[in-house]
XYZ file of C-alpha atoms in Angstrom:
391
model
C 28.844 -1.130 -2.162
C 25.346 0.032 -3.079
C 25.038 3.677 -4.084
C 23.146 5.834 -1.571
C 19.772 6.808 -3.015
C 17.105 8.491 -0.937
C 13.609 9.763 -1.655
C 13.423 13.209 -3.283
C 10.963 15.970 -2.389
C 9.310 15.592 -5.805
C 8.576 11.947 -5.002
C 7.032 13.040 -1.693
C 4.920 15.548 -3.617
C 3.870 12.710 -5.936
C 2.918 10.589 -2.908
C 0.709 13.356 -1.522
C -1.266 13.410 -4.773
C -1.573 9.633 -4.744
C -2.732 9.596 -1.111
C -5.637 11.830 -2.085
C -7.020 8.690 -3.734
C -6.974 7.016 -0.300
C -8.967 9.953 1.089
C -11.485 9.560 -1.711
C -11.725 5.814 -1.153
C -12.316 6.357 2.566
C -15.151 8.752 1.746
C -16.579 6.267 -0.758
C -16.535 3.447 1.798
C -17.896 5.602 4.627
C -20.888 6.444 2.408
C -21.502 2.770 1.599
C -20.334 0.483 4.416
C -21.440 -2.706 2.683
C -19.837 -5.630 0.889
C -20.532 -3.870 -2.407
C -18.824 -0.693 -1.233
C -15.874 -2.628 0.172
C -15.513 -4.597 -3.064
C -15.398 -1.424 -5.133
C -12.799 0.122 -2.830
C -10.593 -2.985 -3.037
C -10.789 -3.102 -6.847
C -10.039 0.597 -7.304
C -7.197 0.711 -4.807
C -5.562 -2.513 -6.043
C -5.466 -1.171 -9.602
C -4.102 2.194 -8.480
C -1.524 0.759 -6.079
C -0.066 -1.395 -8.850
C 0.819 1.717 -10.789
C 1.998 3.534 -7.653
C 4.408 0.640 -7.113
C 5.473 1.035 -10.739
C 6.388 4.660 -10.084
C 8.237 3.749 -6.864
C 10.386 1.342 -8.888
C 10.698 3.900 -11.678
C 12.120 6.713 -9.564
C 14.356 4.139 -7.881
C 16.091 3.448 -11.201
C 15.274 6.612 -13.163
C 15.580 9.346 -10.489
C 13.867 12.697 -11.235
C 17.195 14.530 -11.422
C 16.634 16.191 -14.802
C 14.105 18.760 -15.972
C 12.471 16.437 -18.508
C 11.989 13.676 -15.958
C 10.563 16.104 -13.409
C 8.034 17.446 -15.905
C 7.010 13.912 -16.898
C 6.531 12.976 -13.236
C 4.354 16.062 -12.733
C 2.227 14.993 -15.707
C 1.819 11.601 -14.018
C 0.790 13.391 -10.824
C -1.925 15.149 -12.811
C -3.067 11.787 -14.176
C -3.333 10.349 -10.651
C -5.245 13.449 -9.559
C -7.797 12.821 -12.328
C -8.141 9.227 -11.115
C -8.616 10.428 -7.529
C -11.276 12.967 -8.515
C -13.140 10.229 -10.411
C -12.997 7.667 -7.565
C -16.491 8.388 -6.130
C -18.077 7.625 -9.530
C -15.479 5.191 -10.913
C -18.206 2.530 -11.168
C -20.541 4.977 -12.890
C -20.365 8.273 -14.747
C -16.724 8.885 -13.847
C -15.461 5.506 -15.023
C -14.145 6.657 -18.394
C -12.408 9.690 -16.857
C -10.784 7.401 -14.291
C -9.610 5.040 -17.030
C -8.186 7.813 -19.219
C -6.293 9.287 -16.253
C -4.919 5.844 -15.497
C -3.929 5.353 -19.137
C -1.947 8.613 -19.110
C -0.141 7.513 -15.925
C 0.722 4.197 -17.607
C 2.048 5.834 -20.777
C 4.272 8.274 -18.871
C 5.578 5.390 -16.761
C 6.499 3.308 -19.801
C 8.117 6.224 -21.614
C 10.335 7.114 -18.647
C 11.354 3.514 -18.081
C 12.817 3.262 -21.587
C 15.648 5.463 -20.291
C 16.769 2.598 -18.051
C 15.768 -0.532 -19.953
C 15.165 0.404 -23.566
C 12.571 -1.579 -25.481
C 12.528 -4.246 -22.762
C 9.815 -2.171 -21.071
C 7.277 -3.522 -23.586
C 6.929 -6.677 -21.470
C 5.325 -4.721 -18.644
C 4.194 -1.558 -20.450
C 1.881 -3.460 -22.809
C 0.036 -5.361 -20.036
C -0.269 -2.045 -18.164
C -1.825 -0.401 -21.232
C -4.247 -3.318 -21.620
C -5.130 -2.973 -17.929
C -5.863 0.735 -18.440
C -7.943 -0.085 -21.529
C -10.020 -2.588 -19.514
C -10.669 -0.036 -16.751
C -11.599 2.628 -19.311
C -13.967 0.248 -21.103
C -15.588 -0.602 -17.751
C -16.735 3.013 -17.554
C -19.095 2.377 -20.468
C -20.960 -0.395 -18.635
C -22.933 -0.975 -15.445
C -23.243 -3.975 -13.180
C -21.506 -7.264 -13.882
C -19.907 -6.280 -17.232
C -18.104 -3.402 -15.510
C -17.086 -5.656 -12.627
C -15.758 -8.272 -15.071
C -13.599 -5.684 -16.855
C -12.151 -4.519 -13.536
C -11.352 -8.142 -12.683
C -9.656 -8.490 -16.072
C -7.465 -5.512 -15.157
C -6.485 -7.256 -11.912
C -5.661 -10.499 -13.726
C -3.378 -8.593 -16.090
C -1.603 -7.027 -13.130
C -1.145 -10.312 -11.283
C 0.147 -12.031 -14.444
C 2.674 -9.300 -15.278
C 5.242 -10.086 -12.523
C 5.220 -13.756 -13.553
C 5.850 -12.769 -17.172
C 8.625 -10.358 -16.222
C 10.487 -13.050 -14.284
C 10.471 -15.392 -17.269
C 11.079 -13.226 -20.324
C 14.711 -12.615 -21.292
C 15.601 -9.475 -23.226
C 19.140 -9.824 -24.603
C 20.955 -6.627 -25.377
C 18.762 -4.315 -23.309
C 21.352 -2.941 -20.917
C 20.843 -0.275 -18.287
C 21.741 3.279 -19.188
C 24.680 3.189 -21.628
C 25.971 -0.341 -20.999
C 24.950 -3.836 -21.951
C 25.445 -5.462 -18.567
C 21.843 -6.655 -18.474
C 22.241 -8.757 -21.654
C 20.686 -12.157 -21.151
C 18.798 -11.177 -17.990
C 15.078 -11.494 -17.482
C 13.083 -8.281 -17.221
C 12.556 -8.995 -13.526
C 16.308 -9.331 -12.977
C 16.891 -6.001 -14.701
C 14.313 -4.340 -12.444
C 15.969 -5.990 -9.442
C 18.908 -3.607 -9.703
C 17.197 -1.245 -7.261
C 18.327 0.729 -4.240
C 17.166 -1.096 -1.114
C 17.224 2.063 1.006
C 15.090 4.001 -1.483
C 12.563 1.182 -1.928
C 11.970 0.759 1.812
C 11.966 4.485 2.559
C 9.537 5.300 -0.272
C 6.952 2.784 0.897
C 7.435 3.693 4.550
C 6.767 7.347 3.782
C 3.637 6.378 1.852
C 2.429 4.353 4.829
C 2.969 7.200 7.277
C 1.080 9.605 4.999
C -1.807 7.142 4.762
C -1.842 6.922 8.562
C -2.567 10.630 8.412
C -5.915 9.713 6.854
C -6.933 7.965 10.085
C -6.080 11.124 12.039
C -8.101 13.278 9.632
C -10.988 10.810 9.992
C -11.074 11.495 13.732
C -11.534 15.221 13.117
C -14.198 14.660 10.447
C -16.030 12.188 12.696
C -16.129 14.632 15.582
C -17.213 17.431 13.242
C -18.833 20.362 15.007
C -19.666 18.497 18.212
C -18.726 20.159 21.531
C -15.316 18.960 22.727
C -16.395 17.130 25.881
C -14.234 14.756 27.919
C -16.039 11.868 26.240
C -15.298 13.120 22.715
C -11.664 13.845 23.599
C -11.330 10.403 25.150
C -12.798 8.709 22.088
C -10.446 10.656 19.801
C -7.518 9.618 22.000
C -8.559 5.959 21.770
C -8.834 6.100 17.959
C -5.384 7.689 17.804
C -4.056 4.999 20.152
C -5.249 2.304 17.736
C -3.527 4.028 14.802
C -0.381 4.543 16.909
C -0.272 0.842 17.786
C -0.461 -0.081 14.110
C 2.309 2.433 13.376
C 4.433 0.794 16.080
C 3.973 -2.645 14.559
C 5.629 -1.613 11.313
C 7.965 1.268 12.045
C 9.508 0.003 15.295
C 11.597 -2.849 13.951
C 10.059 -4.082 10.717
C 11.101 -1.176 8.501
C 14.767 -1.281 9.546
C 14.973 -5.059 9.230
C 13.298 -4.901 5.817
C 16.028 -2.594 4.524
C 18.697 -4.974 5.848
C 17.052 -7.925 4.080
C 16.808 -6.097 0.749
C 20.398 -4.864 1.020
C 21.594 -8.447 1.562
C 19.419 -9.896 -1.244
C 21.013 -10.408 -4.642
C 19.608 -8.096 -7.378
C 18.186 -11.031 -9.349
C 15.907 -11.865 -6.378
C 14.999 -8.352 -5.279
C 12.211 -7.818 -7.798
C 10.279 -10.902 -6.668
C 10.835 -10.016 -3.018
C 9.686 -6.430 -3.627
C 6.463 -7.644 -5.267
C 5.735 -9.988 -2.350
C 6.505 -7.484 0.417
C 5.569 -4.111 -1.036
C 2.650 -5.066 -3.259
C 0.855 -8.204 -2.059
C 1.566 -7.621 1.654
C 1.310 -3.832 1.602
C -2.086 -3.871 -0.133
C -4.063 -5.170 2.895
C -2.054 -2.903 5.210
C -2.965 0.239 3.256
C -6.556 -0.828 2.586
C -6.879 -1.707 6.261
C -5.980 1.840 7.300
C -8.562 3.234 4.871
C -11.261 0.862 6.164
C -10.423 1.688 9.786
C -10.580 5.414 8.937
C -14.040 4.930 7.421
C -15.171 3.244 10.640
C -13.672 6.051 12.734
C -15.602 8.661 10.743
C -18.840 6.905 11.604
C -17.962 6.088 15.211
C -16.381 9.259 16.624
C -19.625 11.212 16.508
C -21.570 8.412 18.220
C -19.189 7.171 20.900
C -21.891 6.323 23.434
C -24.305 4.758 20.935
C -24.716 1.200 19.698
C -22.869 0.955 16.395
C -24.531 -0.437 13.298
C -22.891 -3.515 11.786
C -21.089 -1.515 9.087
C -19.049 0.841 11.320
C -18.331 -1.885 13.908
C -17.023 -4.255 11.223
C -15.045 -1.433 9.591
C -13.250 -0.598 12.855
C -12.293 -4.212 13.553
C -11.936 -5.281 9.932
C -9.599 -2.431 9.068
C -7.264 -3.306 11.935
C -7.492 -7.022 11.046
C -6.583 -6.290 7.421
C -3.550 -4.300 8.524
C -2.443 -7.142 10.809
C -2.946 -9.705 8.031
C -0.811 -7.650 5.671
C 1.857 -7.131 8.327
C 1.973 -10.874 8.974
C 2.416 -11.515 5.228
C 5.124 -8.839 5.148
C 7.053 -10.499 7.975
C 6.672 -13.943 6.428
C 7.830 -12.753 3.001
C 10.977 -11.156 4.426
C 11.437 -13.625 7.319
C 12.055 -10.817 9.774
C 10.156 -11.821 12.888
C 7.613 -14.031 14.579
C 3.953 -13.702 13.653
C 2.215 -15.729 16.377
C 1.282 -12.848 18.674
C -0.008 -10.787 15.752
C -2.055 -13.713 14.427
C -3.728 -14.085 17.821
C -4.326 -10.328 17.911
C -5.994 -10.533 14.485
C -8.538 -13.043 15.798
C -9.163 -11.054 18.973
C -9.599 -7.834 16.996
C -12.431 -9.380 14.984
C -14.020 -10.474 18.268
C -14.467 -6.803 19.240
C -17.328 -6.318 16.761
C -20.041 -7.355 19.286
C -18.652 -4.786 21.769
C -19.386 -2.016 19.300
C -22.805 -3.317 18.339
C -24.112 -4.398 21.764
C -22.384 -1.792 23.953
C -21.017 1.293 22.182
C -18.220 2.646 20.005
C -16.082 3.606 22.998
C -16.150 0.042 24.296
C -14.978 -1.314 20.952
C -12.162 1.246 20.713
C -11.016 0.357 24.233
C -11.051 -3.336 23.315
C -9.011 -2.678 20.163
C -6.398 -0.718 22.114
C -6.124 -3.442 24.754
C -5.667 -6.167 22.124
C -3.017 -4.278 20.154
C -1.048 -3.017 23.149
C -1.248 -6.478 24.717
C 0.116 -8.057 21.519
C 2.993 -5.586 21.391
C 3.898 -6.109 25.061
C 3.789 -9.904 24.951
C 5.734 -9.942 21.683
C 8.401 -7.636 23.119
C 8.769 -9.774 26.234
C 8.985 -12.977 24.189
C 11.658 -11.430 21.979
C 13.617 -10.281 25.025
C 13.443 -13.751 26.585
C 14.613 -15.274 23.313
C 17.572 -12.902 23.157
C 18.564 -13.748 26.750
C 18.292 -17.474 26.004
C 20.553 -17.136 22.967
C 23.081 -15.056 24.881
C 23.136 -17.503 27.811
C 25.333 -20.271 26.323
C 27.780 -17.714 24.962
C 28.077 -16.149 28.395
């Protein structure tokens, strides 16, 4: 039976520091609601989330239950804080500071992982260091050279899981044994606690949802709290609540069951698919939606410009796309209703631009609630149909 392993308060503290980067990215996007701004946000967050995932796996297998490990994790928190502070100028004057903070986070990660896997960590620590070097070097350039170096960092990240599933490291056992002899690096990392993995990412997601709530308050600002403003805030919260429902009511519990039933040698690949590739658009989607909310909540009765209208719909669509990928990767539910909702969500952009922000928020709520209701009814009918022959 798998050993019970839950998220510690220090890991939650770590997550709060990391989520500050999401706040910074939301601010960055809200100030530049353009393809350029969106591209920068995606590049920065993808690079950072790779290392966040590395720390989620790290504390899964090397829990911060000793003073030395706790101190090292706090140093990594400081490194992430430097990255977060440098986010607004990561493609400018703050690029080198961002890269050096990222490099420190990478080095601490690799050093701590040696306690579980010995020198086998070189197969993912070295690509991580090269990724950090590329991001740091990008800080010395402007324009396309900087963009190319950021893309190089992404290529290194995407190639690393493939490498880790193929390279065998004989003799690098976990802790004091040699049980991992002959395994690939990915198989060694697959010896993770399913409960901890799912809980850690779920807690991150709920904290990031908090950014959408904060965005409502920032968007309203010092405006008088009229019925219209309160109604608009309620609608924005209803959108965020619907997205919360789509993951936390059903998907999270079923995800833990799937990981618990998956053999350790397959867990690493499944974790990368579900909690990196699928979670990326979900988290970025919340940040994009929050940026749209900041722009829309103070102008609920006005025609929205293209940027805020696309951010509201695009953020929700990104979340739905990621959630669909998540369900497909884990095979935990139908995706048809959510795919239809994704298309309908994008169709709300004209409502914001030709009518007003309130109209678009109403449309988003109707689409999401409608998808949840029809999906629930279809699931109930399916359950009755399956139970019928047995009865």
